[in-house]
mmCIF file of C-alpha atoms and ligand atoms in Angstrom:
data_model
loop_
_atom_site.group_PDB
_atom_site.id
_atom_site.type_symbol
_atom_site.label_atom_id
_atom_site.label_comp_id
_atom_site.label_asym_id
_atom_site.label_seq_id
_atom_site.Cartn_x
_atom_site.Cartn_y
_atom_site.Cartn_z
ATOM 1 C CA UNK T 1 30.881 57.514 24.106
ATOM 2 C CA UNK T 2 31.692 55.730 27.127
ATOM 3 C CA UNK T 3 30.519 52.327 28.050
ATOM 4 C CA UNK T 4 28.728 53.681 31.048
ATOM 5 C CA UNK T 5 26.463 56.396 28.787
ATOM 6 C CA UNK T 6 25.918 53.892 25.700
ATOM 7 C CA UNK T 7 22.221 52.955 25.269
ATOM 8 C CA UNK T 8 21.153 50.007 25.933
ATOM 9 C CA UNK T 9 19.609 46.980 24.158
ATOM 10 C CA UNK T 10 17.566 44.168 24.637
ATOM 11 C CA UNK T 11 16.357 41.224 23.130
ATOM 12 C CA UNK T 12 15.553 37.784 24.063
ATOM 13 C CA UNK T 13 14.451 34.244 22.637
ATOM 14 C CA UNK T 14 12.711 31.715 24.019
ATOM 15 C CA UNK T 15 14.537 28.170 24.724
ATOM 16 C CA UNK T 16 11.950 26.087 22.955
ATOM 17 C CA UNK T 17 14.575 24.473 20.326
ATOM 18 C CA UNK T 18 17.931 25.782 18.672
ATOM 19 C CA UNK T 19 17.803 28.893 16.241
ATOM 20 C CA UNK T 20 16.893 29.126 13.055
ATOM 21 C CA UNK T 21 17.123 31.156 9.992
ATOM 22 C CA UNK T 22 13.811 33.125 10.682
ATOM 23 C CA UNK T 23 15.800 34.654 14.074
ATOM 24 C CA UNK T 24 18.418 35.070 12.411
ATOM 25 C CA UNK T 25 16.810 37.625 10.034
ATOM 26 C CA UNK T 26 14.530 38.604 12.152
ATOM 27 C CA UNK T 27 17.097 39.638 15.282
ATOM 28 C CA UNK T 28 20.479 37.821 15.341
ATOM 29 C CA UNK T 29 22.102 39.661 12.350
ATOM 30 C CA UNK T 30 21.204 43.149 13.761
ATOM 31 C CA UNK T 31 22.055 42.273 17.311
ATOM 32 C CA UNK T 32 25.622 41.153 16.191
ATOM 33 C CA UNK T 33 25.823 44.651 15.019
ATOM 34 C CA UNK T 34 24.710 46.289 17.594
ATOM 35 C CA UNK T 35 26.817 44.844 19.914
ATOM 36 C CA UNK T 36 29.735 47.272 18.393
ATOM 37 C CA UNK T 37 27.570 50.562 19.480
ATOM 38 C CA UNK T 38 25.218 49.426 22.026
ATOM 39 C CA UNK T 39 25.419 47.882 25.739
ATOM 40 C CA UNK T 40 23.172 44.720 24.712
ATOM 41 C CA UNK T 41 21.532 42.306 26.519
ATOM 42 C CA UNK T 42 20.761 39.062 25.111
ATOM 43 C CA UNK T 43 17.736 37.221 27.563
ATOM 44 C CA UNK T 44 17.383 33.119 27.513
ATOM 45 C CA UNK T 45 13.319 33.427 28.051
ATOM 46 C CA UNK T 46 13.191 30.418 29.836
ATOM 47 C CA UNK T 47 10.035 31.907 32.126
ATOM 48 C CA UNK T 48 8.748 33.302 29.384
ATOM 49 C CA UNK T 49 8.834 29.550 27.475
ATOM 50 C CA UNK T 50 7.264 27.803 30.299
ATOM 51 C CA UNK T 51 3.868 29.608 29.424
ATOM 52 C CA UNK T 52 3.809 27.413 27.030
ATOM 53 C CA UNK T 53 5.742 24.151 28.094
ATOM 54 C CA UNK T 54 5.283 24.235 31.902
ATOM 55 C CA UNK T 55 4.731 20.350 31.499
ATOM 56 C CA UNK T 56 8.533 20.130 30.125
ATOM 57 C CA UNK T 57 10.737 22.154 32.187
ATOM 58 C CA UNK T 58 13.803 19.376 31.422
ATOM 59 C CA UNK T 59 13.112 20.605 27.603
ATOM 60 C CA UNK T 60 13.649 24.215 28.721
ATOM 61 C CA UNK T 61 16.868 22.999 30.409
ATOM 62 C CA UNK T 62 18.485 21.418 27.806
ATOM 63 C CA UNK T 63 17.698 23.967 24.968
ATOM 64 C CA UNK T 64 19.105 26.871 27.205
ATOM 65 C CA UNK T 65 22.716 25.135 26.442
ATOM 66 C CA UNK T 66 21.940 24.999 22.630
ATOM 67 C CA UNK T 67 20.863 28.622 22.295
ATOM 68 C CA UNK T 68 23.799 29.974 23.850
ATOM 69 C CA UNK T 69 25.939 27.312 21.519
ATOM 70 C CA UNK T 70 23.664 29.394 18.859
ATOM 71 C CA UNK T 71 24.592 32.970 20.114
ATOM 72 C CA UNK T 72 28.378 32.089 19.873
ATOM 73 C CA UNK T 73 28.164 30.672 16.789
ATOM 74 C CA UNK T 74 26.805 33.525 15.315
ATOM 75 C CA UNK T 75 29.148 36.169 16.542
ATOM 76 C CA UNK T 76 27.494 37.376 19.732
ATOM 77 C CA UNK T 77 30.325 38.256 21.407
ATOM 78 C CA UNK T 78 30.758 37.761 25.610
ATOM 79 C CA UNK T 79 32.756 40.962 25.700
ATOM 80 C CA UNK T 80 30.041 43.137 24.044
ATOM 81 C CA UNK T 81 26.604 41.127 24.992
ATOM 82 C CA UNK T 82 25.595 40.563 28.350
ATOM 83 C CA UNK T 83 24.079 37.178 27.875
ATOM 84 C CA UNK T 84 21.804 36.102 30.979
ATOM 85 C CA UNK T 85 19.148 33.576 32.335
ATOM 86 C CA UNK T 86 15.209 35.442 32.512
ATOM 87 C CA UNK T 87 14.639 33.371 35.849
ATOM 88 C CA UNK T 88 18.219 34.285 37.173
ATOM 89 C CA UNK T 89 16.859 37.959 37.501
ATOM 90 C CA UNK T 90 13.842 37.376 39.823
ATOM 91 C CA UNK T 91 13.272 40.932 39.881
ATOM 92 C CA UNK T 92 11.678 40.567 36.761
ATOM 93 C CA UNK T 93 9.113 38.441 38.020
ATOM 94 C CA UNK T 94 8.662 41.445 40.656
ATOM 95 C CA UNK T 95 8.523 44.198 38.247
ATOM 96 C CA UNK T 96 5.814 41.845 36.480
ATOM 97 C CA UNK T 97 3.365 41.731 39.246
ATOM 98 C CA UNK T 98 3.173 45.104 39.705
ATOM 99 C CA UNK T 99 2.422 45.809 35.870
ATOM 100 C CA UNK T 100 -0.198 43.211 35.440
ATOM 101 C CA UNK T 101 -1.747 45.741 37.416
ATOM 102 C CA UNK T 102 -1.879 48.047 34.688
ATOM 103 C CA UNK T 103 -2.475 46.163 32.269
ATOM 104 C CA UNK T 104 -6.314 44.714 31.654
ATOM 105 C CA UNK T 105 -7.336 41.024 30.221
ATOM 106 C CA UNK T 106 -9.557 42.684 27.022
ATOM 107 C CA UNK T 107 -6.347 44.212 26.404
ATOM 108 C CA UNK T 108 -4.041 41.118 26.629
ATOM 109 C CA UNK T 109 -6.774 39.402 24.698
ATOM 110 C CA UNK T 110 -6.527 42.160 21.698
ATOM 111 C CA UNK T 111 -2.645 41.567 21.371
ATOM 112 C CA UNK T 112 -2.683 40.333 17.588
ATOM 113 C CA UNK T 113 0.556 38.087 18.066
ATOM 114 C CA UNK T 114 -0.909 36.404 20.825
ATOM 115 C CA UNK T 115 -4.079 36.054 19.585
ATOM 116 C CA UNK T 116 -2.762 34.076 16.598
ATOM 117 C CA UNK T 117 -0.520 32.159 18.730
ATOM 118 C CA UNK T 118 -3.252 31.382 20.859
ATOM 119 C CA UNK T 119 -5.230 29.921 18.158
ATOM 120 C CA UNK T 120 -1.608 27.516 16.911
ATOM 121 C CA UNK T 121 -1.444 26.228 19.999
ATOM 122 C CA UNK T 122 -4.998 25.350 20.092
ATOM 123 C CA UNK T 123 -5.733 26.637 23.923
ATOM 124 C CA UNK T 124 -9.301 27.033 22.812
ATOM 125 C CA UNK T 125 -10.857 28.623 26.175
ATOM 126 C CA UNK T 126 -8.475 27.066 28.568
ATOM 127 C CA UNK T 127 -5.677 29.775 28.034
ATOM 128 C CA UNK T 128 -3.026 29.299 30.735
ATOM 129 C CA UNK T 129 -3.465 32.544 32.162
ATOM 130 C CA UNK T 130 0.864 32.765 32.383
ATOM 131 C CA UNK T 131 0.330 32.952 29.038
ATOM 132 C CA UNK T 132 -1.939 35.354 28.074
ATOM 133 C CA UNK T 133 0.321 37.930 30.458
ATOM 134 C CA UNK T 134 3.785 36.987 28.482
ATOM 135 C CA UNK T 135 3.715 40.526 26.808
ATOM 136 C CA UNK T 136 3.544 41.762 30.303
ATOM 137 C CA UNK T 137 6.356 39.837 31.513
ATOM 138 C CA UNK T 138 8.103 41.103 28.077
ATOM 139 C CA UNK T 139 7.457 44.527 29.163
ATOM 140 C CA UNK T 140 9.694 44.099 32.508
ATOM 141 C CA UNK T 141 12.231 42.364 30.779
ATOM 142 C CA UNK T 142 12.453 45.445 28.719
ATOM 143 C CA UNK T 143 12.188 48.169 30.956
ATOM 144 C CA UNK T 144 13.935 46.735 33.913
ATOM 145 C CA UNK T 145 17.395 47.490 31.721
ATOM 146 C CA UNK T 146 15.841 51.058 30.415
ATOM 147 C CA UNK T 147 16.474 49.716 26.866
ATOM 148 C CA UNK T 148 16.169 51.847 24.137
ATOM 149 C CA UNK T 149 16.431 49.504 21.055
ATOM 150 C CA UNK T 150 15.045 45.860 21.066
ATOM 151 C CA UNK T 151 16.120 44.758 17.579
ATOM 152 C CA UNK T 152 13.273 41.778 16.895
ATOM 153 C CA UNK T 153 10.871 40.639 14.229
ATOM 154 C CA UNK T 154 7.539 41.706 12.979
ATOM 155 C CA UNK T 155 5.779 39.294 15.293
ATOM 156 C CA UNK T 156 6.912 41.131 18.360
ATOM 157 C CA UNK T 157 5.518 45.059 17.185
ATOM 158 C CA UNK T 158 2.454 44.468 19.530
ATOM 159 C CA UNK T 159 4.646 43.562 22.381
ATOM 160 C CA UNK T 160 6.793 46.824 22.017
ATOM 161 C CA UNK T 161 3.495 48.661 21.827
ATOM 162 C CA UNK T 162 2.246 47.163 24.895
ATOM 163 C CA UNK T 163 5.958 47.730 26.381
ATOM 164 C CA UNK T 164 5.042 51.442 26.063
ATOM 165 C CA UNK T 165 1.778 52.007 26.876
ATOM 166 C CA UNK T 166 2.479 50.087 30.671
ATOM 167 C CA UNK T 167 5.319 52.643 30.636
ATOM 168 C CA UNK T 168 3.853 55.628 29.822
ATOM 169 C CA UNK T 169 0.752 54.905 32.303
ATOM 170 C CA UNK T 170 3.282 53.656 35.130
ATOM 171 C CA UNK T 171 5.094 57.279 34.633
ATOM 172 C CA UNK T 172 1.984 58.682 35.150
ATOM 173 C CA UNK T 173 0.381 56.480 38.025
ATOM 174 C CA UNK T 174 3.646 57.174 40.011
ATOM 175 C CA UNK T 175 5.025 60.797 39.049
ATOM 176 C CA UNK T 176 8.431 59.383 37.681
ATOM 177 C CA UNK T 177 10.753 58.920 34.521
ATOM 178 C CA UNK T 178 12.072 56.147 35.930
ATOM 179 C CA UNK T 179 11.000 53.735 33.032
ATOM 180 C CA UNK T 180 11.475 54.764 29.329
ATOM 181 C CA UNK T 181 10.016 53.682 26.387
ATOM 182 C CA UNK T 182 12.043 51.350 23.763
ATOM 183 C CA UNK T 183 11.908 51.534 20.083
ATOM 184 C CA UNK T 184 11.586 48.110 17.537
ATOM 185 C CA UNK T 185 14.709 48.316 15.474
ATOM 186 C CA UNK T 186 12.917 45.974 12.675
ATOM 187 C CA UNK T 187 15.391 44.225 9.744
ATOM 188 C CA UNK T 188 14.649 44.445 5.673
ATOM 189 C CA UNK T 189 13.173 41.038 5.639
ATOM 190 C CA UNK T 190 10.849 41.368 9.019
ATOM 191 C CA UNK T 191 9.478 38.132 8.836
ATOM 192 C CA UNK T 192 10.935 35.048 7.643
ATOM 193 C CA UNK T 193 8.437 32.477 6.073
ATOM 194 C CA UNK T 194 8.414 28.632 6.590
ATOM 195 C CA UNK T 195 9.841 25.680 4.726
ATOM 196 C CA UNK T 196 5.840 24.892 3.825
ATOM 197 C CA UNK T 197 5.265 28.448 2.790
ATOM 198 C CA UNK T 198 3.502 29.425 6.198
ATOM 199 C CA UNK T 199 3.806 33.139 7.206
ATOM 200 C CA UNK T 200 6.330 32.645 9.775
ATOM 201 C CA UNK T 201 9.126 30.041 10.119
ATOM 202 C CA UNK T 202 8.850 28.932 13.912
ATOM 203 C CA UNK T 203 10.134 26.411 16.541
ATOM 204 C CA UNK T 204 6.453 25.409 17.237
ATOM 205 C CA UNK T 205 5.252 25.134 13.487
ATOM 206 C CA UNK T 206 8.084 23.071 12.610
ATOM 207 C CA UNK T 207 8.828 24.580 9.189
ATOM 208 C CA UNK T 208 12.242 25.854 10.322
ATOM 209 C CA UNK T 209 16.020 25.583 8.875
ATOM 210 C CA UNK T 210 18.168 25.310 11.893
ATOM 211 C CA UNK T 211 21.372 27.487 12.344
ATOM 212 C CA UNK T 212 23.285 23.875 13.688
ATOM 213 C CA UNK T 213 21.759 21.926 10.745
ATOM 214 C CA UNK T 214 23.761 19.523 9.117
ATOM 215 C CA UNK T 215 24.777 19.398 5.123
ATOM 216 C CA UNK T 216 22.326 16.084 4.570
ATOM 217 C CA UNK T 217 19.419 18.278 6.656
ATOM 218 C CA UNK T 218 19.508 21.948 4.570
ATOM 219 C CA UNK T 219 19.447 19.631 1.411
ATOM 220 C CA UNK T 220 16.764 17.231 3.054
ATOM 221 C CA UNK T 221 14.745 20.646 3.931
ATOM 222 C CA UNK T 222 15.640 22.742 0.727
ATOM 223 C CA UNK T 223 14.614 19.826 -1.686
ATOM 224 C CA UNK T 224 11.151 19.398 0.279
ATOM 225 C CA UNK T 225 10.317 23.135 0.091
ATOM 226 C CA UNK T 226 6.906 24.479 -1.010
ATOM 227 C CA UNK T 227 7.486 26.658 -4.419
ATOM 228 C CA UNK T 228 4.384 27.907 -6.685
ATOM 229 C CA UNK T 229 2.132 24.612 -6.578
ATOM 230 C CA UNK T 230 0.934 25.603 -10.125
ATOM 231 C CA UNK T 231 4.790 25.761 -11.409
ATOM 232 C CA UNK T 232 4.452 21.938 -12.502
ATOM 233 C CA UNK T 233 7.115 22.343 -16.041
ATOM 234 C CA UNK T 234 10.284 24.007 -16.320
ATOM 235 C CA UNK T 235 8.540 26.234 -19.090
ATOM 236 C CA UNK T 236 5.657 27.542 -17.080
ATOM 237 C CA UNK T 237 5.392 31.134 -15.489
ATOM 238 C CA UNK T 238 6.090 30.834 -11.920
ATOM 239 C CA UNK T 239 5.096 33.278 -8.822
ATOM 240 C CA UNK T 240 8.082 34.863 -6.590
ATOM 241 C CA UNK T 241 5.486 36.363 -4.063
ATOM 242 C CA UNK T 242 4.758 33.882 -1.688
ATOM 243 C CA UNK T 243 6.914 32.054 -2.261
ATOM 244 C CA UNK T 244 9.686 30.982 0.356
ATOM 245 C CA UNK T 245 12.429 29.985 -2.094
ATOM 246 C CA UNK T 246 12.897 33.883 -3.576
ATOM 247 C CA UNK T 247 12.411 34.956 0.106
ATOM 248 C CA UNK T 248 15.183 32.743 1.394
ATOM 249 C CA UNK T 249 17.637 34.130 -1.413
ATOM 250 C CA UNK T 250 16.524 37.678 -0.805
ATOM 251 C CA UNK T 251 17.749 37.161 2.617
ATOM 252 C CA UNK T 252 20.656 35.436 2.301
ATOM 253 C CA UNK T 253 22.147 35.394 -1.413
ATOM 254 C CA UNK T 254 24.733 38.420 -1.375
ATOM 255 C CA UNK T 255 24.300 38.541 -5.324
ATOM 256 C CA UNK T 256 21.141 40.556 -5.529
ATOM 257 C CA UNK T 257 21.229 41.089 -9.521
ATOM 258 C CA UNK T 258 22.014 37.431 -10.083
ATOM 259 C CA UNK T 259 18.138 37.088 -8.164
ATOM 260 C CA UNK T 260 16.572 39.574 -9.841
ATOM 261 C CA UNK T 261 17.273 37.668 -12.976
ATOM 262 C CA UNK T 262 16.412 34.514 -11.693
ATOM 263 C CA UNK T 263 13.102 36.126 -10.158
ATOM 264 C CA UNK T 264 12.568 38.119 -14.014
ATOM 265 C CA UNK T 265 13.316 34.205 -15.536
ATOM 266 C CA UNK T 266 11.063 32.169 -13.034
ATOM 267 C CA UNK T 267 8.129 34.403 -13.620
ATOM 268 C CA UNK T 268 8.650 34.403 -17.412
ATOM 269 C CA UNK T 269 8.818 30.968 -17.465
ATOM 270 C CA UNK T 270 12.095 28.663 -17.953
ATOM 271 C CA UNK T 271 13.452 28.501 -15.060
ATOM 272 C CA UNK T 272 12.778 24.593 -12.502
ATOM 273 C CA UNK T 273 12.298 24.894 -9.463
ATOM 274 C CA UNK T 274 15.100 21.959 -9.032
ATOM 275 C CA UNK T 275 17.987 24.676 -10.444
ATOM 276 C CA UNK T 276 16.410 26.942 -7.789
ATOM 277 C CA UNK T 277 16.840 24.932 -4.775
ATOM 278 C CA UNK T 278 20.624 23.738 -5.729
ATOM 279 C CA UNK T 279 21.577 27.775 -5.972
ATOM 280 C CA UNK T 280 20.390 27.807 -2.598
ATOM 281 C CA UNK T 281 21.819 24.934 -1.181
ATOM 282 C CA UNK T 282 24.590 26.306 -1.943
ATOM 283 C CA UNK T 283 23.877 29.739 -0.930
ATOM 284 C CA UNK T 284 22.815 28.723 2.681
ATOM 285 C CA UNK T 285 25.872 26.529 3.137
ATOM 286 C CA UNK T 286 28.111 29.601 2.454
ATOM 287 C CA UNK T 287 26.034 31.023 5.075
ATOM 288 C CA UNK T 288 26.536 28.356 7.711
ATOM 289 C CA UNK T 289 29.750 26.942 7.373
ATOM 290 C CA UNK T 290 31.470 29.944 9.099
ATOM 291 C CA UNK T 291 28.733 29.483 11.636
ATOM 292 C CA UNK T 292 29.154 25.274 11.723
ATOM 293 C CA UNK T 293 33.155 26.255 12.704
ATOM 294 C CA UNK T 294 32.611 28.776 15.278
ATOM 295 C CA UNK T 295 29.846 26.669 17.039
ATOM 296 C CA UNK T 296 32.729 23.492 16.869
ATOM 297 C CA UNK T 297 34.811 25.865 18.935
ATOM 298 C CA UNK T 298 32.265 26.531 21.685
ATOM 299 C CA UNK T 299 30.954 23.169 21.555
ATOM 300 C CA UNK T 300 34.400 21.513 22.891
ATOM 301 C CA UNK T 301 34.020 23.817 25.965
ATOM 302 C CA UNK T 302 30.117 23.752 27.190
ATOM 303 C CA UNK T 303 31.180 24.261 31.008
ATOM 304 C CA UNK T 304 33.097 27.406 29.601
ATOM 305 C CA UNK T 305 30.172 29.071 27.755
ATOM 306 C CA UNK T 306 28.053 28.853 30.641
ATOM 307 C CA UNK T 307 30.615 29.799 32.857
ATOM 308 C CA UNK T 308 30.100 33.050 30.437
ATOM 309 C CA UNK T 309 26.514 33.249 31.146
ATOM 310 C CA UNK T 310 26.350 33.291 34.525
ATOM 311 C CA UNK T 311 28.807 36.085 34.797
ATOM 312 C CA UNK T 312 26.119 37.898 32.895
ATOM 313 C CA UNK T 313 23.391 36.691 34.752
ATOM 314 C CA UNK T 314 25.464 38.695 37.599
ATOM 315 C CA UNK T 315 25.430 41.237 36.166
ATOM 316 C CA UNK T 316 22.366 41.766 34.578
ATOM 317 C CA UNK T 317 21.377 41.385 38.341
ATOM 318 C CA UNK T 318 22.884 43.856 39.286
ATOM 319 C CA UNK T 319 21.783 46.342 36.802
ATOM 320 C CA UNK T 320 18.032 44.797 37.399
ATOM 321 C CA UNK T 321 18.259 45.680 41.348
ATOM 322 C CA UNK T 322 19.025 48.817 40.576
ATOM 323 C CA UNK T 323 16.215 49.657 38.617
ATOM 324 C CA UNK T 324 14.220 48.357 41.108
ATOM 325 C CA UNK T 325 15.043 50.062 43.841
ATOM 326 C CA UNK T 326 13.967 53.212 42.156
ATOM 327 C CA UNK T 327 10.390 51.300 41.152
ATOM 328 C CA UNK T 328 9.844 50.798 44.640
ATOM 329 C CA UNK T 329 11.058 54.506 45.596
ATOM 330 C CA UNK T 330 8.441 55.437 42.832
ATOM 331 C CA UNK T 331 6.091 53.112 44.326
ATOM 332 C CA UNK T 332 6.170 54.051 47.692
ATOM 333 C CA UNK T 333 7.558 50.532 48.678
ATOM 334 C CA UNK T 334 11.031 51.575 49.775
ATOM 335 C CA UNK T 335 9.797 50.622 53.694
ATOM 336 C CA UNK T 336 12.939 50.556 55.263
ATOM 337 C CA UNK T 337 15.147 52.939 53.534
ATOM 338 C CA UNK T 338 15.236 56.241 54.111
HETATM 339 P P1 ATP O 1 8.320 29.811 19.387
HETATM 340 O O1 ATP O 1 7.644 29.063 18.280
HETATM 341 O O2 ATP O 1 8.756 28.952 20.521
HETATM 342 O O3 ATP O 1 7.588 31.047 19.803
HETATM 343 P P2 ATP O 1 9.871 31.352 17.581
HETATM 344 O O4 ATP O 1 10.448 30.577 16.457
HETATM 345 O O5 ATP O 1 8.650 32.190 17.370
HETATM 346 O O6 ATP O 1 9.656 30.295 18.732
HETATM 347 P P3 ATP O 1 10.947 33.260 19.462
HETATM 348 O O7 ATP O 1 11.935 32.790 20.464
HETATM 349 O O8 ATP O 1 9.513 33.451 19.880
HETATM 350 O O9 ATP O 1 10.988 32.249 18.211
HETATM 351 O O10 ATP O 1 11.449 34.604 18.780
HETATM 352 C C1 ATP O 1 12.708 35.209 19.043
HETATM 353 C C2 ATP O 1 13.013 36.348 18.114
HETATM 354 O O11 ATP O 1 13.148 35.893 16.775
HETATM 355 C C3 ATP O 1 11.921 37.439 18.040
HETATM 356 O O12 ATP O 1 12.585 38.676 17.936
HETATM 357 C C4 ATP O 1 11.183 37.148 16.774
HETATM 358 O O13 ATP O 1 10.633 38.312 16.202
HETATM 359 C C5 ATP O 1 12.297 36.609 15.888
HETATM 360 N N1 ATP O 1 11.745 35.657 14.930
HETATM 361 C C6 ATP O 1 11.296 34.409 15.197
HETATM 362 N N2 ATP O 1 10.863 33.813 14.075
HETATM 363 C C7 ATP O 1 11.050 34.703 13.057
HETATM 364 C C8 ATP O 1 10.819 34.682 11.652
HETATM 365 N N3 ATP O 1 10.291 33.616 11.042
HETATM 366 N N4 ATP O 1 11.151 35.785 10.914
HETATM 367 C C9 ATP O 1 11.686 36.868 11.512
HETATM 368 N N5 ATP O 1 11.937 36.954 12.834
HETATM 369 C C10 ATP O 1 11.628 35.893 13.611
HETATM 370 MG MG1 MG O 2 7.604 33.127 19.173
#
């Protein structure tokens, strides 16, 4: 297939703090493959991360430099992935206001993932009201490139959900096809827990193992991690559910029969959590050291990566307008065209 007729995808993350393992299990490993098949769009939320941080907009700033560092390093590649700014496409911010229209406040309210986050971030009744609409703003960053695939993490099912409901009702509302719906391409291992054991390893929670951590840090981290608390002697049973050490090899150990055994061992009894960790110490540095030389690379030439992403802030401009154009045609807003 052509370039021109290849669907497209989307996906995003927000610049609150470099990556970390949970995105990369959650979205980075499928959108590097992707990339060969797909026209992809990788989004640097920053509007989207101000719901949250509007105090902080230097932090937003300086984190959008370290996420793209994390994109190259990974394997996101500049001639496959069109990697671009959120606030650089303004019409986003367009297409948002006229879906908060369809979208109502019980509804927002319902969205599971941002009810829990709501709760983490302790917003009690004083919800920024930016922030209870991100899923709306989500929607047009989806939409406004007619993706078909956004490859992403559990946490972000209600958001594609959402995503298509505000497309199938603007479809309807304005007699078009314009918009199309996208599909959650969702990995093996959909959500990644925590360091402590918490459901989710996140930025905010900070229980995360950095992609651009250092040798002294994944030991530092690994060492600390929360096993079985009743597993106190070598010789007791231990549990594997639950618990983030057998999760983190699942993920990343490419011998899977060397963990079944060491799952079969650890539950029989036998098996310290101490031997554990070291295996994957080891197994995560295998893991990162190809990333560690690639980021090196990029890191020497910061003016040249972002030389990178504006080109594809241009161009995912471009594409954005476009889209537009035949919202407002849809719309009945194309005034002074016809
Ligand atoms: P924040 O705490 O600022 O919200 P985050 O760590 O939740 O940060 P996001 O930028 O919100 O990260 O998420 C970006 C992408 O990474 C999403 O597709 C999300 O599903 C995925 N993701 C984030 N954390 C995990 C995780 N622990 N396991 C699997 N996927 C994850
Ligand atoms: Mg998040």
């Amino acid at each position: 297939m052509s370039i021109q007729n290849r669907e497209v995808v989307l996906t995003g993350d927000r610049p609150t703090g470099p990556l970390h393992l949970g995105h990369y299990v959650g979205s980075l490993a499928n959108r590097v493959a992707l990339q060969e098949k797909y026209k992809q769009f990788v989004m640097l939320a920053d509007a989207q991360a101000l719901t949250d941080n509007y105090e902080n907009p230097q932090r937003i700033r300086e984190q959008v430099t370290q996420v793209v560092l994390d994109y190259l390093s990974v394997g996101l590649n500049p001639e496959k992935t069109t990697i671009f700014i959120q606030t650089s496409v303004p019409e986003i911010a367009e297409l948002t206001v006229f879906f908060l229209n369809l979208v109502t406040v019980s509804r927002l309210q319902r969205n599971p993932t941002v009810k829990t986050e709501i709760g983490q971030k302790g917003f009690g009744l004083s919800i920024p009201a930016g922030f209870l609409m991100y899923p709306v703003s989500q929607a047009a960053d989806i939409t406004i490139f007619k993706a078909r695939y956004v490859p992403v993490g559990e946490d972000q099912l209600p958001m594609i959900e959402q995503t298509n409901e505000i497309v199938r009702t603007f479809n309807r509302l304005y007699k078009t096809d314009v918009l199309r719906e996208a599909e959650a391409i969702i990995p093996p291992i959909a959500r990644l827990p925590g360091i402590d054991g918490a459901a989710k390893m996140s930025k905010t929670l900070g229980n995360a193992i950095y992609l651009s951590d250092q040798t002294d840090l994944i030991v530092k981290k690994v060492m600390s991690m929360y096993t079985d608390p009743n597993h106190t002697r070598v010789s007791d049973p231990g549990k594997v559910e639950g618990n983030p050490v057998f999760s983190y090899l699942d993920a990343f150990d490419p011998d899977k029969q060397e963990v079944a055994r060491l799952k079969e061992q650890y539950q029989k009894g036998g098996l310290g959590d101490v031997v554990l960790k070291k295996r994957l110490i080891e197994v995560l540095e295998a893991f990162l050291s190809p990333i560690r030389e690639r980021r090196k690379i990029y890191e020497a030439d910061i003016p040249g990566a972002m030389e990178m992403v504006k080109r594809g802030c241009e161009e995912a401009r471009t594409v954005a307008a476009h889209t537009m154009q035949q919202v407002r045609a849809a719309m009945s807003l194309d005034y002074f065209t016809s």
